[in-house]
CSV table of C-alpha atoms in Angstrom, one decimal:
chain,number,residue,atom,x,y,z
H,299,UNK,CA,6.2,-57.0,-125.6
H,300,UNK,CA,5.7,-59.9,-123.3
H,301,UNK,CA,5.7,-63.5,-123.8
H,302,UNK,CA,3.1,-66.0,-121.7
H,303,UNK,CA,5.3,-68.8,-120.3
H,304,UNK,CA,3.9,-71.8,-118.6
H,305,UNK,CA,6.2,-74.4,-117.1
H,306,UNK,CA,6.5,-76.6,-113.9
H,307,UNK,CA,9.4,-77.0,-111.5
H,308,UNK,CA,9.5,-80.4,-109.7
H,309,UNK,CA,12.2,-80.4,-106.9
H,310,UNK,CA,13.5,-82.5,-104.0
H,311,UNK,CA,16.0,-81.5,-101.3
H,312,UNK,CA,17.8,-83.2,-98.4
H,313,UNK,CA,20.1,-82.2,-95.8
H,314,UNK,CA,22.2,-84.2,-93.3
H,315,UNK,CA,24.9,-83.3,-90.8
H,316,UNK,CA,27.2,-85.9,-91.8
H,317,UNK,CA,28.8,-88.9,-90.0
H,318,UNK,CA,31.3,-86.9,-88.0
H,319,UNK,CA,29.6,-83.6,-87.2
H,320,UNK,CA,27.3,-82.9,-84.4
H,321,UNK,CA,25.9,-79.6,-86.0
H,322,UNK,CA,24.5,-79.1,-89.1
H,323,UNK,CA,25.6,-75.5,-90.4
H,324,UNK,CA,24.2,-75.9,-94.0
H,325,UNK,CA,20.8,-74.3,-94.7
H,326,UNK,CA,18.8,-74.2,-97.9
H,327,UNK,CA,15.8,-72.3,-99.3
H,328,UNK,CA,13.7,-74.3,-101.9
H,329,UNK,CA,10.5,-73.2,-103.2
H,330,UNK,CA,8.4,-71.4,-106.0
H,331,UNK,CA,11.2,-70.2,-108.2
H,332,UNK,CA,14.1,-70.0,-105.9
H,333,UNK,CA,16.8,-72.6,-104.9
H,334,UNK,CA,19.8,-71.8,-102.6
H,335,UNK,CA,22.2,-73.7,-100.6
H,336,UNK,CA,24.4,-71.8,-97.8
H,337,UNK,CA,27.4,-73.5,-96.1
H,338,UNK,CA,28.0,-71.7,-92.7
H,339,UNK,CA,31.5,-70.9,-91.5
H,340,UNK,CA,33.1,-69.6,-88.1
H,341,UNK,CA,32.8,-72.5,-85.8
H,342,UNK,CA,30.3,-74.0,-83.6
H,343,UNK,CA,27.1,-72.1,-83.6
H,344,UNK,CA,28.4,-69.0,-85.6
H,345,UNK,CA,28.2,-71.3,-89.1
H,346,UNK,CA,24.8,-72.4,-88.5
H,347,UNK,CA,23.6,-68.8,-87.4
H,348,UNK,CA,25.3,-67.4,-90.7
H,349,UNK,CA,23.7,-69.8,-93.2
H,350,UNK,CA,20.1,-69.4,-91.7
H,351,UNK,CA,20.7,-65.5,-91.6
H,352,UNK,CA,21.4,-65.6,-95.4
H,353,UNK,CA,18.7,-68.0,-96.3
H,354,UNK,CA,16.2,-65.7,-94.3
H,355,UNK,CA,17.5,-62.6,-96.0
H,356,UNK,CA,16.8,-64.3,-99.3
H,357,UNK,CA,13.4,-65.6,-98.5
H,358,UNK,CA,11.5,-62.3,-99.9
H,359,UNK,CA,12.6,-63.4,-103.4
H,360,UNK,CA,9.9,-66.2,-102.9
H,361,UNK,CA,7.2,-63.3,-103.4
H,362,UNK,CA,7.9,-63.2,-107.1
H,363,UNK,CA,7.4,-65.7,-109.9
H,364,UNK,CA,10.1,-64.1,-112.1
H,365,UNK,CA,13.1,-62.8,-110.0
H,366,UNK,CA,15.3,-60.0,-111.5
H,367,UNK,CA,19.0,-60.0,-111.1
H,368,UNK,CA,18.8,-56.6,-109.3
H,369,UNK,CA,16.4,-58.1,-106.7
H,370,UNK,CA,18.8,-60.8,-106.0
H,371,UNK,CA,21.8,-58.5,-105.7
H,372,UNK,CA,19.8,-56.5,-103.0
H,373,UNK,CA,19.0,-59.4,-101.1
H,374,UNK,CA,22.7,-60.6,-101.2
H,375,UNK,CA,23.6,-57.3,-99.7
H,376,UNK,CA,21.1,-57.8,-96.9
H,377,UNK,CA,22.4,-61.3,-96.3
H,378,UNK,CA,25.9,-59.8,-96.1
H,379,UNK,CA,24.9,-57.3,-93.6
H,380,UNK,CA,23.0,-59.8,-91.6
H,381,UNK,CA,26.1,-62.3,-91.5
H,382,UNK,CA,28.5,-59.5,-90.6
H,383,UNK,CA,26.4,-58.5,-87.6
H,384,UNK,CA,26.5,-62.0,-86.0
H,385,UNK,CA,28.7,-61.9,-82.8
H,386,UNK,CA,31.3,-64.6,-82.6
H,387,UNK,CA,34.3,-65.7,-80.7
H,388,UNK,CA,37.0,-62.8,-80.9
H,389,UNK,CA,39.1,-63.5,-83.9
H,390,UNK,CA,36.5,-65.9,-85.6
H,391,UNK,CA,34.1,-63.9,-88.0
H,392,UNK,CA,30.8,-65.5,-89.2
H,393,UNK,CA,30.5,-66.3,-92.9
H,394,UNK,CA,28.8,-68.7,-95.4
H,395,UNK,CA,28.9,-69.7,-98.8
H,396,UNK,CA,25.9,-69.4,-101.0
H,397,UNK,CA,25.0,-70.9,-104.5
H,398,UNK,CA,21.7,-71.6,-106.2
H,399,UNK,CA,19.5,-70.4,-108.9
H,400,UNK,CA,16.3,-68.3,-109.5
H,401,UNK,CA,14.0,-68.3,-112.4
H,402,UNK,CA,14.3,-65.0,-114.3
H,403,UNK,CA,13.7,-63.8,-117.8
H,404,UNK,CA,15.8,-62.4,-120.8
H,405,UNK,CA,14.2,-61.1,-124.1
H,406,UNK,CA,10.7,-62.7,-123.4
H,407,UNK,CA,12.5,-66.2,-122.6
H,408,UNK,CA,12.7,-68.0,-119.3
H,409,UNK,CA,16.2,-68.3,-117.9
H,410,UNK,CA,17.8,-69.4,-114.8
H,411,UNK,CA,19.9,-66.9,-113.1
H,412,UNK,CA,22.9,-68.8,-111.2
H,413,UNK,CA,24.3,-67.1,-108.3
H,414,UNK,CA,27.5,-68.3,-106.4
H,415,UNK,CA,29.7,-67.1,-103.7
H,416,UNK,CA,32.4,-69.7,-102.3
H,417,UNK,CA,32.8,-73.5,-102.9
H,418,UNK,CA,29.2,-74.8,-102.7
H,419,UNK,CA,28.3,-75.7,-106.2
H,420,UNK,CA,25.4,-75.5,-108.8
H,421,UNK,CA,25.4,-77.9,-111.8
H,422,UNK,CA,23.3,-78.4,-114.9
H,423,UNK,CA,22.4,-82.1,-116.2
H,424,UNK,CA,21.7,-81.5,-119.9
H,425,UNK,CA,21.6,-83.9,-122.9
H,426,UNK,CA,22.8,-86.5,-120.5
H,427,UNK,CA,25.9,-84.8,-119.3
H,428,UNK,CA,26.7,-83.1,-115.9
H,429,UNK,CA,28.4,-79.8,-116.1
H,430,UNK,CA,29.6,-77.6,-113.3
H,431,UNK,CA,28.2,-74.0,-113.8
H,432,UNK,CA,29.7,-72.1,-111.0
H,433,UNK,CA,33.3,-71.8,-110.3
H,434,UNK,CA,34.7,-72.3,-106.9
H,435,UNK,CA,35.9,-69.3,-105.0
H,436,UNK,CA,38.7,-71.2,-103.3
H,437,UNK,CA,42.4,-71.3,-102.9
H,438,UNK,CA,43.0,-74.6,-104.6
H,439,UNK,CA,40.8,-73.1,-107.5
H,440,UNK,CA,43.1,-70.4,-107.9
H,441,UNK,CA,46.0,-73.0,-107.9
H,442,UNK,CA,44.3,-75.0,-110.5
H,443,UNK,CA,43.6,-72.0,-112.7
H,444,UNK,CA,47.3,-70.9,-112.3
H,445,UNK,CA,48.3,-74.4,-113.2
H,446,UNK,CA,50.3,-75.4,-110.2
H,447,UNK,CA,48.3,-78.2,-109.1
H,448,UNK,CA,45.9,-80.5,-111.1
H,449,UNK,CA,42.2,-80.9,-110.3
H,450,UNK,CA,43.0,-84.4,-108.8
H,451,UNK,CA,45.5,-82.9,-106.6
H,452,UNK,CA,42.9,-80.2,-105.4
H,453,UNK,CA,40.5,-82.9,-104.1
H,454,UNK,CA,43.2,-83.7,-101.5
H,455,UNK,CA,45.1,-80.5,-101.0
H,456,UNK,CA,45.4,-79.2,-97.4
H,457,UNK,CA,43.9,-75.9,-98.3
H,458,UNK,CA,41.0,-77.2,-100.4
H,459,UNK,CA,38.6,-76.0,-97.7
H,460,UNK,CA,39.7,-72.3,-97.9
H,461,UNK,CA,37.4,-70.1,-99.6
H,462,UNK,CA,38.3,-66.7,-101.0
H,463,UNK,CA,34.7,-65.3,-101.3
H,464,UNK,CA,31.7,-65.5,-98.8
H,465,UNK,CA,28.8,-63.7,-97.3
H,466,UNK,CA,30.3,-62.1,-94.2
H,467,UNK,CA,33.6,-61.4,-95.0
H,468,UNK,CA,35.5,-58.3,-94.8
H,469,UNK,CA,35.0,-57.3,-98.6
H,470,UNK,CA,31.7,-56.5,-100.1
H,471,UNK,CA,29.8,-59.5,-101.7
H,472,UNK,CA,31.1,-60.1,-105.3
H,473,UNK,CA,29.0,-62.9,-106.3
H,474,UNK,CA,29.3,-64.6,-109.9
H,475,UNK,CA,26.1,-64.5,-112.0
H,476,UNK,CA,25.4,-66.5,-115.0
H,477,UNK,CA,22.1,-66.7,-117.3
H,478,UNK,CA,21.2,-70.1,-118.7
H,479,UNK,CA,18.2,-70.7,-120.9
H,480,UNK,CA,15.5,-72.9,-119.4
H,481,UNK,CA,15.0,-76.1,-121.5
H,482,UNK,CA,12.4,-78.6,-120.7
H,483,UNK,CA,14.1,-81.7,-119.4
H,484,UNK,CA,17.2,-80.1,-118.0
H,485,UNK,CA,18.1,-80.9,-114.2
H,486,UNK,CA,19.9,-78.5,-112.1
H,487,UNK,CA,21.8,-79.5,-108.8
H,488,UNK,CA,22.5,-77.3,-106.0
H,489,UNK,CA,24.8,-78.5,-103.3
H,490,UNK,CA,27.2,-77.8,-100.7
H,491,UNK,CA,30.8,-79.2,-100.5
H,492,UNK,CA,29.6,-82.2,-98.2
H,493,UNK,CA,28.5,-83.9,-101.5
H,494,UNK,CA,31.3,-83.0,-103.9
H,495,UNK,CA,34.0,-83.7,-101.3
H,496,UNK,CA,32.9,-87.4,-101.0
H,497,UNK,CA,31.5,-88.1,-104.7
H,498,UNK,CA,33.2,-87.5,-107.9
H,499,UNK,CA,31.3,-85.6,-110.6
H,500,UNK,CA,31.1,-88.9,-112.7
H,501,UNK,CA,29.2,-90.6,-109.8
H,502,UNK,CA,26.9,-87.6,-109.3
H,503,UNK,CA,26.1,-87.7,-113.0
H,504,UNK,CA,25.2,-91.5,-112.7
H,505,UNK,CA,23.0,-91.0,-109.9
H,506,UNK,CA,21.0,-88.2,-111.6
H,507,UNK,CA,20.7,-90.2,-114.6
H,508,UNK,CA,19.6,-93.0,-112.9
H,509,UNK,CA,16.9,-91.6,-110.6
H,510,UNK,CA,14.0,-89.8,-112.4
H,511,UNK,CA,12.3,-88.5,-109.2
H,512,UNK,CA,14.4,-85.3,-108.0
H,513,UNK,CA,13.6,-86.1,-104.3
H,514,UNK,CA,14.9,-89.9,-104.7
H,515,UNK,CA,17.9,-88.4,-106.4
H,516,UNK,CA,18.4,-85.9,-103.7
H,517,UNK,CA,18.0,-88.5,-100.9
H,518,UNK,CA,20.3,-91.0,-102.6
H,519,UNK,CA,23.1,-88.3,-103.2
H,520,UNK,CA,23.1,-87.6,-99.6
H,521,UNK,CA,22.9,-91.2,-98.6
H,522,UNK,CA,26.0,-92.0,-100.7
H,523,UNK,CA,28.0,-89.1,-99.6
H,524,UNK,CA,27.1,-90.1,-96.0
H,525,UNK,CA,28.2,-93.9,-96.8
H,526,UNK,CA,31.4,-92.6,-98.5
H,527,UNK,CA,32.7,-90.9,-95.2
H,528,UNK,CA,30.3,-88.1,-94.5
H,529,UNK,CA,33.1,-86.0,-93.3
H,530,UNK,CA,31.0,-82.7,-93.5
H,531,UNK,CA,27.5,-81.5,-93.6
H,532,UNK,CA,25.6,-82.5,-96.8
H,533,UNK,CA,22.8,-80.6,-98.5
H,534,UNK,CA,21.5,-81.2,-101.9
H,535,UNK,CA,18.8,-79.7,-104.1
H,536,UNK,CA,17.6,-81.4,-107.3
H,537,UNK,CA,15.3,-79.2,-109.6
H,538,UNK,CA,13.7,-80.3,-112.9
H,539,UNK,CA,12.1,-78.0,-115.5
H,540,UNK,CA,9.1,-79.7,-117.1
H,541,UNK,CA,6.1,-78.6,-119.1
H,542,UNK,CA,7.8,-76.0,-121.0
H,543,UNK,CA,5.9,-75.1,-124.2
H,544,UNK,CA,7.4,-76.1,-127.5
H,545,UNK,CA,7.8,-72.8,-129.0
H,546,UNK,CA,10.0,-71.5,-126.3
H,547,UNK,CA,11.9,-74.9,-126.4
H,548,UNK,CA,12.8,-74.0,-129.8
H,549,UNK,CA,13.9,-70.6,-129.5
H,550,UNK,CA,16.1,-70.3,-126.3
H,551,UNK,CA,19.6,-71.3,-127.3
H,552,UNK,CA,21.7,-73.9,-125.4
H,553,UNK,CA,25.1,-72.3,-125.0
H,554,UNK,CA,27.2,-74.2,-122.6
H,555,UNK,CA,27.9,-72.8,-119.3
H,556,UNK,CA,25.9,-69.5,-120.2
H,557,UNK,CA,26.3,-65.7,-120.0
H,558,UNK,CA,28.4,-64.6,-117.2
H,559,UNK,CA,27.2,-61.2,-115.6
H,560,UNK,CA,15.7,-78.0,-91.8
H,561,UNK,CA,15.6,-81.8,-91.9
H,562,UNK,CA,15.3,-84.2,-94.9
H,563,UNK,CA,12.3,-83.8,-97.1
H,564,UNK,CA,10.6,-86.8,-98.2
H,565,UNK,CA,8.4,-86.1,-101.0
H,566,UNK,CA,9.1,-84.1,-104.2
H,567,UNK,CA,7.7,-80.5,-104.4
H,568,UNK,CA,6.0,-79.1,-107.5
H,569,UNK,CA,6.2,-75.3,-108.3
H,570,UNK,CA,3.9,-74.7,-111.2
H,571,UNK,CA,4.5,-71.2,-112.6
H,572,UNK,CA,3.0,-69.2,-115.3
H,573,UNK,CA,3.7,-65.6,-116.1
H,574,UNK,CA,4.5,-62.9,-118.7
H,575,UNK,CA,8.3,-62.5,-119.5
H,576,UNK,CA,8.9,-59.0,-121.0
């Protein structure tokens, strides 16, 4: 049995090299039902190439309105192999974080599939509150989880930029997956740590609540991170779900975090979507 679903996605994206970097090693993919940010690592050139390679490997996902988890896993493997194949300075391998969402379906309902590797982040703003959906794969997050440091201490810890999972690492990609029900009015934020390293979650929430237009919100967040210091590359995608039918709005539960399993743009982009979820 399938359910006809009609919804619209309105999104905006912005990226900036930052105030102290000469190269932007971030890359993003934002179109249709697919929204990802990659933050490259590996030194000059290698990081830029790594993030671009990851994004290109994910681009075939744009061919589907509803993207299955298996398809995402397949493209992650392709992205990992592409990054591993990059030639770099001896002793410094290329790598990239990756975080984002695709539109998928579960039991006839539209769902977000949230994907994460590394310390770039995906958030959801719902009912006026911002929640980090992804969990950082970083040394400081492990220290926080173990109770050895506080979140406040993690923000200035000297090892805060050391990630424990990434595309291109010696280990196979081990991405986290979450399924979140899609609700009309939900706003998703996908960003590199150039944003979260400069702005608190509280400030990010305030901007997302103040700016109704997703492109204006993305631009403002990028600008504020730059003004606050801009010590790293900054990339922001803001995605709004609009036009979801009332029937579906009432049947998809809102369950907290969910189930675990280029240059700046200047105008918001619309991705009208209609399909059958089985």
